[in-house]
């Protein structure tokens, strides 16, 4: 391993300082003219491909510093730990990875790294993130333009109104203009700060893109692979930052509007304000490019998606006393379970399956879902007479908020920022919990008692009228539909596992069916023989791989999902 960045590595060990002319990626060594000649003739290295040192030095320092040798043990890396995503020497395995079980040979991992699909996908990721930065920056610039136009229009309104008013209002006009500029300045400052931050991210992405071809051409496979891991982390951070702008509704469309005082002319001497300058907020229309989902990517050889043929359900616990007319259920992050009792209550059980407490609600309740970040529940009514979403804090054991909807809501699913629900004649709708704005995702009318589930950028919906399960994207475009009434009749409750496999309750077929992520294959997992009697609700906890299935009355089951590959 070379000890200097400026001298031939071989000569340097002999305390002879000669300038290198080439670099050998396989030897991880700089070589001068004489050493390069010996290197090209030696039996052990004659087939090594060297590159001019001037080209090698174009690599970034963090790539140049990647070595084939362990810094702790000074031993060549030979193994790759998939759990820690780290190259290891034999001593590392003994000292630091003795509890790890998932190892592969490093040579297999880095083989064809620069021509691998992961390397290509990283190049595409740079492009994608850059595009998303550009979209949001342009969106903010358009908002700046709208603010300027709004300001101009309001100034005209103020001036036109001012013409009909006597000079007694001069001071009021001056104050109004000041307020207008103050509001506009505040909005502009926030947008400009975001644009500046976006430009910084865009420049950093561009810098990575400029260095990527150099790495691809001149870095060793190991350097390319580990550099790619470094880039991946940085890009994921930027992507999460961009997604946070969407999730937190940072891109709300602000515009300036003016509300003149309608009675100003007739009550000139009794009024003390010229009007109001308000910021009108509209939902943004920015949709981030999503060529692929990048959550916890591993760029080692990919494991094939688990087949539904390998999925098995093992009974973990039976819940007694879940209540009558149970149409919805869910597993909370802390392991508690919630069941809706159609007539006015939500029943909570602890993680051991024992009844904990009930929350009374003054109207009919239908479905329930747990939010991601805390132990908060959202409940739908499923009734024309009570079109509400109800928020329940399970810690305080009480209702904290009620949201009035313009449609009936049956099945519901989502997260802390956005909720999707089946809205009967209005199709599938999404509500933002930040500003309570509602968007139509799917406009096709739906029957009563339909359910929804979500995973990444997809929405899954059951239709008991057509015995169908349909997958949509977030724009409402249909991806696939599964229909087979010989297998699944009157589908209601639905849940999705981490691999995109779809679990559905067949109420009239008295079973639980799993459908593959592409909607093409299916398999029955449970039937009436397993205790299903008028089954209805379902929930899946992706962190514990547990599936909760509720009969309509008094009994529910918690299953553990296990994958057992069958022998051919």
mmCIF file of N, CA, C and O in Angstrom, residues 383-468:
data_model
loop_
_atom_site.group_PDB
_atom_site.id
_atom_site.type_symbol
_atom_site.label_atom_id
_atom_site.label_comp_id
_atom_site.label_asym_id
_atom_site.label_seq_id
_atom_site.Cartn_x
_atom_site.Cartn_y
_atom_site.Cartn_z
ATOM 1 N N UNK A 383 -71.012 7.449 7.624
ATOM 2 C CA UNK A 383 -72.438 7.749 7.721
ATOM 3 C C UNK A 383 -72.739 9.098 7.092
ATOM 4 O O UNK A 383 -71.970 10.055 7.251
ATOM 5 N N UNK A 384 -73.872 9.203 6.379
ATOM 6 C CA UNK A 384 -74.291 10.480 5.811
ATOM 7 C C UNK A 384 -74.620 11.502 6.893
ATOM 8 O O UNK A 384 -74.555 12.706 6.665
ATOM 9 N N UNK A 385 -75.008 11.022 8.056
ATOM 10 C CA UNK A 385 -75.419 11.933 9.128
ATOM 11 C C UNK A 385 -74.245 12.463 9.950
ATOM 12 O O UNK A 385 -74.415 13.399 10.734
ATOM 13 N N UNK A 386 -73.088 11.872 9.794
ATOM 14 C CA UNK A 386 -71.936 12.307 10.600
ATOM 15 C C UNK A 386 -70.664 12.172 9.773
ATOM 16 O O UNK A 386 -69.925 11.202 9.918
ATOM 17 N N UNK A 387 -70.443 13.121 8.897
ATOM 18 C CA UNK A 387 -69.298 13.063 7.985
ATOM 19 C C UNK A 387 -68.058 13.659 8.657
ATOM 20 O O UNK A 387 -67.609 14.751 8.320
ATOM 21 N N UNK A 388 -67.501 12.921 9.593
ATOM 22 C CA UNK A 388 -66.388 13.430 10.376
ATOM 23 C C UNK A 388 -65.161 12.521 10.294
ATOM 24 O O UNK A 388 -65.262 11.313 10.100
ATOM 25 N N UNK A 389 -63.996 13.162 10.470
ATOM 26 C CA UNK A 389 -62.781 12.458 10.865
ATOM 27 C C UNK A 389 -62.521 12.844 12.312
ATOM 28 O O UNK A 389 -62.546 14.034 12.662
ATOM 29 N N UNK A 390 -62.268 11.854 13.144
ATOM 30 C CA UNK A 390 -62.056 12.108 14.563
ATOM 31 C C UNK A 390 -60.639 11.701 14.935
ATOM 32 O O UNK A 390 -60.198 10.593 14.616
ATOM 33 N N UNK A 391 -59.922 12.599 15.600
ATOM 34 C CA UNK A 391 -58.546 12.336 16.039
ATOM 35 C C UNK A 391 -58.570 11.994 17.530
ATOM 36 O O UNK A 391 -59.125 12.749 18.331
ATOM 37 N N UNK A 392 -57.955 10.856 17.878
ATOM 38 C CA UNK A 392 -57.937 10.398 19.273
ATOM 39 C C UNK A 392 -56.499 10.280 19.756
ATOM 40 O O UNK A 392 -55.660 9.670 19.090
ATOM 41 N N UNK A 393 -56.209 10.872 20.900
ATOM 42 C CA UNK A 393 -54.915 10.720 21.566
ATOM 43 C C UNK A 393 -55.036 9.557 22.544
ATOM 44 O O UNK A 393 -55.736 9.654 23.549
ATOM 45 N N UNK A 394 -54.367 8.429 22.254
ATOM 46 C CA UNK A 394 -54.497 7.248 23.120
ATOM 47 C C UNK A 394 -53.753 7.415 24.441
ATOM 48 O O UNK A 394 -54.015 6.685 25.395
ATOM 49 N N UNK A 395 -52.830 8.370 24.470
ATOM 50 C CA UNK A 395 -52.122 8.616 25.734
ATOM 51 C C UNK A 395 -53.048 9.307 26.728
ATOM 52 O O UNK A 395 -53.116 8.933 27.906
ATOM 53 N N UNK A 396 -53.769 10.338 26.233
ATOM 54 C CA UNK A 396 -54.702 11.060 27.097
ATOM 55 C C UNK A 396 -56.085 10.418 27.120
ATOM 56 O O UNK A 396 -56.976 10.876 27.847
ATOM 57 N N UNK A 397 -56.286 9.410 26.242
ATOM 58 C CA UNK A 397 -57.538 8.650 26.193
ATOM 59 C C UNK A 397 -58.740 9.538 25.890
ATOM 60 O O UNK A 397 -59.806 9.407 26.505
ATOM 61 N N UNK A 398 -58.578 10.446 24.921
ATOM 62 C CA UNK A 398 -59.677 11.345 24.598
ATOM 63 C C UNK A 398 -59.587 11.856 23.172
ATOM 64 O O UNK A 398 -58.534 11.789 22.539
ATOM 65 N N UNK A 399 -60.723 12.358 22.677
ATOM 66 C CA UNK A 399 -60.789 12.971 21.360
ATOM 67 C C UNK A 399 -60.131 14.345 21.416
ATOM 68 O O UNK A 399 -60.430 15.150 22.309
ATOM 69 N N UNK A 400 -59.216 14.611 20.475
ATOM 70 C CA UNK A 400 -58.516 15.898 20.471
ATOM 71 C C UNK A 400 -58.970 16.821 19.336
ATOM 72 O O UNK A 400 -58.772 18.025 19.418
ATOM 73 N N UNK A 401 -59.589 16.239 18.302
ATOM 74 C CA UNK A 401 -59.986 17.078 17.170
ATOM 75 C C UNK A 401 -61.029 16.363 16.330
ATOM 76 O O UNK A 401 -61.020 15.136 16.212
ATOM 77 N N UNK A 402 -61.960 17.137 15.768
ATOM 78 C CA UNK A 402 -62.958 16.605 14.852
ATOM 79 C C UNK A 402 -62.940 17.442 13.582
ATOM 80 O O UNK A 402 -62.981 18.676 13.641
ATOM 81 N N UNK A 403 -62.856 16.788 12.429
ATOM 82 C CA UNK A 403 -62.793 17.480 11.140
ATOM 83 C C UNK A 403 -64.047 17.133 10.340
ATOM 84 O O UNK A 403 -64.355 15.963 10.120
ATOM 85 N N UNK A 404 -64.779 18.154 9.926
ATOM 86 C CA UNK A 404 -65.987 17.956 9.124
ATOM 87 C C UNK A 404 -65.600 17.799 7.660
ATOM 88 O O UNK A 404 -64.852 18.610 7.109
ATOM 89 N N UNK A 405 -66.102 16.748 7.010
ATOM 90 C CA UNK A 405 -65.819 16.480 5.603
ATOM 91 C C UNK A 405 -67.033 16.824 4.743
ATOM 92 O O UNK A 405 -68.161 16.943 5.244
ATOM 93 N N UNK A 406 -66.791 16.943 3.426
ATOM 94 C CA UNK A 406 -67.901 17.200 2.510
ATOM 95 C C UNK A 406 -68.412 15.905 1.875
ATOM 96 O O UNK A 406 -69.180 15.934 0.927
ATOM 97 N N UNK A 407 -67.967 14.766 2.398
ATOM 98 C CA UNK A 407 -68.404 13.478 1.867
ATOM 99 C C UNK A 407 -68.326 12.436 2.969
ATOM 100 O O UNK A 407 -67.692 12.640 4.005
ATOM 101 N N UNK A 408 -68.975 11.300 2.722
ATOM 102 C CA UNK A 408 -68.853 10.174 3.638
ATOM 103 C C UNK A 408 -67.447 9.600 3.536
ATOM 104 O O UNK A 408 -66.862 9.574 2.454
ATOM 105 N N UNK A 409 -66.895 9.138 4.643
ATOM 106 C CA UNK A 409 -65.579 8.490 4.638
ATOM 107 C C UNK A 409 -65.716 7.098 5.230
ATOM 108 O O UNK A 409 -66.242 6.928 6.333
ATOM 109 N N UNK A 410 -65.257 6.097 4.478
ATOM 110 C CA UNK A 410 -65.275 4.706 4.962
ATOM 111 C C UNK A 410 -63.846 4.310 5.345
ATOM 112 O O UNK A 410 -63.309 4.758 6.336
ATOM 113 N N UNK A 411 -63.188 3.443 4.549
ATOM 114 C CA UNK A 411 -61.833 3.016 4.881
ATOM 115 C C UNK A 411 -60.851 4.173 4.805
ATOM 116 O O UNK A 411 -60.978 5.072 3.959
ATOM 117 N N UNK A 412 -59.845 4.166 5.697
ATOM 118 C CA UNK A 412 -58.868 5.260 5.746
ATOM 119 C C UNK A 412 -57.467 4.713 5.986
ATOM 120 O O UNK A 412 -57.282 3.682 6.648
ATOM 121 N N UNK A 413 -56.468 5.394 5.423
ATOM 122 C CA UNK A 413 -55.063 5.020 5.616
ATOM 123 C C UNK A 413 -54.199 6.225 5.292
ATOM 124 O O UNK A 413 -54.620 7.125 4.574
ATOM 125 N N UNK A 414 -52.992 6.270 5.833
ATOM 126 C CA UNK A 414 -52.100 7.390 5.528
ATOM 127 C C UNK A 414 -51.020 7.548 6.557
ATOM 128 O O UNK A 414 -50.530 6.585 7.137
ATOM 129 N N UNK A 415 -50.661 8.818 6.828
ATOM 130 C CA UNK A 415 -49.581 9.116 7.768
ATOM 131 C C UNK A 415 -49.906 10.394 8.518
ATOM 132 O O UNK A 415 -51.040 10.882 8.481
ATOM 133 N N UNK A 416 -48.899 10.978 9.179
ATOM 134 C CA UNK A 416 -49.133 12.163 9.996
ATOM 135 C C UNK A 416 -49.455 13.405 9.174
ATOM 136 O O UNK A 416 -49.978 14.382 9.705
ATOM 137 N N UNK A 417 -49.125 13.397 7.894
ATOM 138 C CA UNK A 417 -49.328 14.580 7.066
ATOM 139 C C UNK A 417 -50.564 14.478 6.182
ATOM 140 O O UNK A 417 -51.313 15.450 6.033
ATOM 141 N N UNK A 418 -50.790 13.301 5.589
ATOM 142 C CA UNK A 418 -51.869 13.155 4.627
ATOM 143 C C UNK A 418 -52.613 11.851 4.863
ATOM 144 O O UNK A 418 -52.014 10.823 5.188
ATOM 145 N N UNK A 419 -53.926 11.898 4.680
ATOM 146 C CA UNK A 419 -54.768 10.721 4.849
ATOM 147 C C UNK A 419 -55.570 10.480 3.575
ATOM 148 O O UNK A 419 -56.062 11.431 2.949
ATOM 149 N N UNK A 420 -55.701 9.221 3.182
ATOM 150 C CA UNK A 420 -56.498 8.840 2.028
ATOM 151 C C UNK A 420 -57.721 8.075 2.533
ATOM 152 O O UNK A 420 -57.612 7.253 3.448
ATOM 153 N N UNK A 421 -58.877 8.354 1.950
ATOM 154 C CA UNK A 421 -60.078 7.656 2.393
ATOM 155 C C UNK A 421 -61.014 7.406 1.220
ATOM 156 O O UNK A 421 -61.013 8.134 0.218
ATOM 157 N N UNK A 422 -61.809 6.342 1.365
ATOM 158 C CA UNK A 422 -62.807 5.996 0.358
ATOM 159 C C UNK A 422 -64.038 6.865 0.603
ATOM 160 O O UNK A 422 -64.664 6.785 1.662
ATOM 161 N N UNK A 423 -64.390 7.688 -0.396
ATOM 162 C CA UNK A 423 -65.423 8.717 -0.215
ATOM 163 C C UNK A 423 -66.668 8.454 -1.052
ATOM 164 O O UNK A 423 -67.321 9.369 -1.523
ATOM 165 N N UNK A 424 -66.984 7.204 -1.288
ATOM 166 C CA UNK A 424 -68.187 6.769 -2.010
ATOM 167 C C UNK A 424 -68.308 7.456 -3.366
ATOM 168 O O UNK A 424 -67.460 7.258 -4.229
ATOM 169 N N UNK A 425 -69.345 8.295 -3.574
ATOM 170 C CA UNK A 425 -69.557 8.855 -4.910
ATOM 171 C C UNK A 425 -68.429 9.786 -5.355
ATOM 172 O O UNK A 425 -68.273 10.058 -6.543
ATOM 173 N N UNK A 426 -67.599 10.255 -4.424
ATOM 174 C CA UNK A 426 -66.486 11.125 -4.773
ATOM 175 C C UNK A 426 -65.187 10.352 -4.995
ATOM 176 O O UNK A 426 -64.137 10.958 -5.214
ATOM 177 N N UNK A 427 -65.238 9.027 -4.935
ATOM 178 C CA UNK A 427 -64.058 8.220 -5.226
ATOM 179 C C UNK A 427 -63.110 8.105 -4.053
ATOM 180 O O UNK A 427 -63.506 7.825 -2.928
ATOM 181 N N UNK A 428 -61.824 8.329 -4.312
ATOM 182 C CA UNK A 428 -60.797 8.323 -3.267
ATOM 183 C C UNK A 428 -60.293 9.751 -3.094
ATOM 184 O O UNK A 428 -59.890 10.400 -4.061
ATOM 185 N N UNK A 429 -60.300 10.234 -1.862
ATOM 186 C CA UNK A 429 -59.864 11.598 -1.578
ATOM 187 C C UNK A 429 -58.676 11.590 -0.629
ATOM 188 O O UNK A 429 -58.435 10.625 0.090
ATOM 189 N N UNK A 430 -57.927 12.708 -0.666
ATOM 190 C CA UNK A 430 -56.790 12.885 0.244
ATOM 191 C C UNK A 430 -56.996 14.186 1.011
ATOM 192 O O UNK A 430 -57.331 15.215 0.425
ATOM 193 N N UNK A 431 -56.809 14.146 2.307
ATOM 194 C CA UNK A 431 -56.911 15.345 3.130
ATOM 195 C C UNK A 431 -55.572 15.637 3.793
ATOM 196 O O UNK A 431 -54.889 14.737 4.281
ATOM 197 N N UNK A 432 -55.161 16.902 3.737
ATOM 198 C CA UNK A 432 -53.947 17.332 4.425
ATOM 199 C C UNK A 432 -54.307 17.694 5.853
ATOM 200 O O UNK A 432 -55.207 18.508 6.091
ATOM 201 N N UNK A 433 -53.620 17.093 6.813
ATOM 202 C CA UNK A 433 -53.906 17.386 8.212
ATOM 203 C C UNK A 433 -53.358 18.738 8.643
ATOM 204 O O UNK A 433 -53.709 19.235 9.714
ATOM 205 N N UNK A 434 -52.521 19.347 7.813
ATOM 206 C CA UNK A 434 -51.967 20.646 8.170
ATOM 207 C C UNK A 434 -52.972 21.770 7.941
ATOM 208 O O UNK A 434 -53.192 22.607 8.803
ATOM 209 N N UNK A 435 -53.594 21.769 6.762
ATOM 210 C CA UNK A 435 -54.557 22.834 6.467
ATOM 211 C C UNK A 435 -55.968 22.320 6.172
ATOM 212 O O UNK A 435 -56.857 23.092 5.816
ATOM 213 N N UNK A 436 -56.159 20.994 6.276
ATOM 214 C CA UNK A 436 -57.461 20.346 6.063
ATOM 215 C C UNK A 436 -57.986 20.520 4.642
ATOM 216 O O UNK A 436 -59.187 20.402 4.395
ATOM 217 N N UNK A 437 -57.084 20.798 3.704
ATOM 218 C CA UNK A 437 -57.487 20.869 2.301
ATOM 219 C C UNK A 437 -57.692 19.463 1.756
ATOM 220 O O UNK A 437 -57.004 18.522 2.160
ATOM 221 N N UNK A 438 -58.643 19.320 0.835
ATOM 222 C CA UNK A 438 -59.007 18.007 0.302
ATOM 223 C C UNK A 438 -58.754 17.974 -1.198
ATOM 224 O O UNK A 438 -59.075 18.924 -1.915
ATOM 225 N N UNK A 439 -58.160 16.884 -1.673
ATOM 226 C CA UNK A 439 -57.930 16.683 -3.104
ATOM 227 C C UNK A 439 -58.576 15.373 -3.535
ATOM 228 O O UNK A 439 -58.585 14.399 -2.794
ATOM 229 N N UNK A 440 -59.094 15.382 -4.756
ATOM 230 C CA UNK A 440 -59.622 14.146 -5.346
ATOM 231 C C UNK A 440 -58.498 13.406 -6.049
ATOM 232 O O UNK A 440 -57.849 13.949 -6.932
ATOM 233 N N UNK A 441 -58.236 12.162 -5.636
ATOM 234 C CA UNK A 441 -57.198 11.346 -6.259
ATOM 235 C C UNK A 441 -57.814 10.472 -7.355
ATOM 236 O O UNK A 441 -57.355 10.455 -8.492
ATOM 237 N N UNK A 442 -58.866 9.732 -7.004
ATOM 238 C CA UNK A 442 -59.608 8.918 -7.963
ATOM 239 C C UNK A 442 -61.044 9.417 -7.978
ATOM 240 O O UNK A 442 -61.698 9.473 -6.930
ATOM 241 N N UNK A 443 -61.553 9.799 -9.140
ATOM 242 C CA UNK A 443 -62.865 10.431 -9.222
ATOM 243 C C UNK A 443 -64.000 9.444 -9.506
ATOM 244 O O UNK A 443 -65.167 9.820 -9.526
ATOM 245 N N UNK A 444 -63.672 8.192 -9.773
ATOM 246 C CA UNK A 444 -64.710 7.199 -10.016
ATOM 247 C C UNK A 444 -65.483 6.933 -8.736
ATOM 248 O O UNK A 444 -64.908 6.751 -7.664
ATOM 249 N N UNK A 445 -66.822 6.910 -8.839
ATOM 250 C CA UNK A 445 -67.645 6.635 -7.676
ATOM 251 C C UNK A 445 -67.399 5.236 -7.135
ATOM 252 O O UNK A 445 -67.129 4.298 -7.879
ATOM 253 N N UNK A 446 -67.491 5.099 -5.809
ATOM 254 C CA UNK A 446 -67.254 3.823 -5.140
ATOM 255 C C UNK A 446 -68.492 3.431 -4.341
ATOM 256 O O UNK A 446 -69.260 4.292 -3.908
ATOM 257 N N UNK A 447 -68.710 2.130 -4.117
ATOM 258 C CA UNK A 447 -69.834 1.704 -3.275
ATOM 259 C C UNK A 447 -69.548 1.952 -1.797
ATOM 260 O O UNK A 447 -68.488 2.460 -1.426
ATOM 261 N N UNK A 448 -70.520 1.573 -0.953
ATOM 262 C CA UNK A 448 -70.334 1.657 0.494
ATOM 263 C C UNK A 448 -69.260 0.671 0.949
ATOM 264 O O UNK A 448 -68.927 -0.283 0.255
ATOM 265 N N UNK A 449 -68.744 0.905 2.149
ATOM 266 C CA UNK A 449 -67.921 -0.070 2.885
ATOM 267 C C UNK A 449 -66.640 -0.478 2.145
ATOM 268 O O UNK A 449 -66.209 -1.632 2.228
ATOM 269 N N UNK A 450 -66.036 0.451 1.425
ATOM 270 C CA UNK A 450 -64.761 0.157 0.757
ATOM 271 C C UNK A 450 -63.596 0.591 1.640
ATOM 272 O O UNK A 450 -63.713 1.508 2.452
ATOM 273 N N UNK A 451 -62.440 -0.055 1.431
ATOM 274 C CA UNK A 451 -61.268 0.206 2.262
ATOM 275 C C UNK A 451 -60.069 0.600 1.404
ATOM 276 O O UNK A 451 -60.012 0.274 0.213
ATOM 277 N N UNK A 452 -59.112 1.300 2.044
ATOM 278 C CA UNK A 452 -57.889 1.711 1.354
ATOM 279 C C UNK A 452 -56.672 1.340 2.194
ATOM 280 O O UNK A 452 -56.753 1.187 3.413
ATOM 281 N N UNK A 453 -55.534 1.185 1.505
ATOM 282 C CA UNK A 453 -54.231 1.003 2.155
ATOM 283 C C UNK A 453 -53.207 1.706 1.279
ATOM 284 O O UNK A 453 -53.442 1.933 0.086
ATOM 285 N N UNK A 454 -52.073 2.084 1.852
ATOM 286 C CA UNK A 454 -51.056 2.803 1.094
ATOM 287 C C UNK A 454 -49.679 2.199 1.348
ATOM 288 O O UNK A 454 -49.411 1.656 2.416
ATOM 289 N N UNK A 455 -48.827 2.330 0.338
ATOM 290 C CA UNK A 455 -47.415 1.967 0.468
ATOM 291 C C UNK A 455 -46.645 2.806 -0.536
ATOM 292 O O UNK A 455 -46.947 2.774 -1.738
ATOM 293 N N UNK A 456 -45.675 3.570 -0.063
ATOM 294 C CA UNK A 456 -44.861 4.430 -0.919
ATOM 295 C C UNK A 456 -45.774 5.334 -1.760
ATOM 296 O O UNK A 456 -46.561 6.090 -1.216
ATOM 297 N N UNK A 457 -45.717 5.241 -3.072
ATOM 298 C CA UNK A 457 -46.487 6.135 -3.940
ATOM 299 C C UNK A 457 -47.710 5.442 -4.534
ATOM 300 O O UNK A 457 -48.157 5.796 -5.633
ATOM 301 N N UNK A 458 -48.270 4.466 -3.816
ATOM 302 C CA UNK A 458 -49.402 3.733 -4.359
ATOM 303 C C UNK A 458 -50.539 3.640 -3.334
ATOM 304 O O UNK A 458 -50.315 3.611 -2.121
ATOM 305 N N UNK A 459 -51.762 3.587 -3.878
ATOM 306 C CA UNK A 459 -52.976 3.448 -3.073
ATOM 307 C C UNK A 459 -53.670 2.159 -3.513
ATOM 308 O O UNK A 459 -53.792 1.891 -4.713
ATOM 309 N N UNK A 460 -54.121 1.377 -2.539
ATOM 310 C CA UNK A 460 -54.795 0.114 -2.823
ATOM 311 C C UNK A 460 -56.227 0.205 -2.299
ATOM 312 O O UNK A 460 -56.450 0.677 -1.177
ATOM 313 N N UNK A 461 -57.192 -0.254 -3.088
ATOM 314 C CA UNK A 461 -58.606 -0.041 -2.769
ATOM 315 C C UNK A 461 -59.405 -1.310 -3.012
ATOM 316 O O UNK A 461 -59.211 -2.001 -4.018
ATOM 317 N N UNK A 462 -60.308 -1.640 -2.080
ATOM 318 C CA UNK A 462 -61.199 -2.778 -2.276
ATOM 319 C C UNK A 462 -62.559 -2.278 -2.747
ATOM 320 O O UNK A 462 -63.030 -1.227 -2.299
ATOM 321 N N UNK A 463 -63.185 -3.041 -3.632
ATOM 322 C CA UNK A 463 -64.514 -2.705 -4.141
ATOM 323 C C UNK A 463 -65.387 -3.946 -3.982
ATOM 324 O O UNK A 463 -65.274 -4.913 -4.730
ATOM 325 N N UNK A 464 -66.268 -3.923 -2.959
ATOM 326 C CA UNK A 464 -67.080 -5.102 -2.667
ATOM 327 C C UNK A 464 -68.178 -5.312 -3.691
ATOM 328 O O UNK A 464 -68.741 -6.401 -3.787
ATOM 329 N N UNK A 465 -68.497 -4.288 -4.497
ATOM 330 C CA UNK A 465 -69.533 -4.412 -5.515
ATOM 331 C C UNK A 465 -69.051 -5.236 -6.711
ATOM 332 O O UNK A 465 -69.798 -6.027 -7.290
ATOM 333 N N UNK A 466 -67.781 -5.055 -7.076
ATOM 334 C CA UNK A 466 -67.211 -5.769 -8.229
ATOM 335 C C UNK A 466 -66.272 -6.888 -7.814
ATOM 336 O O UNK A 466 -65.660 -7.535 -8.668
ATOM 337 N N UNK A 467 -66.138 -7.110 -6.503
ATOM 338 C CA UNK A 467 -65.188 -8.120 -5.979
ATOM 339 C C UNK A 467 -63.771 -7.864 -6.478
ATOM 340 O O UNK A 467 -63.026 -8.790 -6.809
ATOM 341 N N UNK A 468 -63.377 -6.581 -6.526
ATOM 342 C CA UNK A 468 -62.091 -6.196 -7.110
ATOM 343 C C UNK A 468 -61.178 -5.536 -6.081
ATOM 344 O O UNK A 468 -61.631 -4.919 -5.117
#
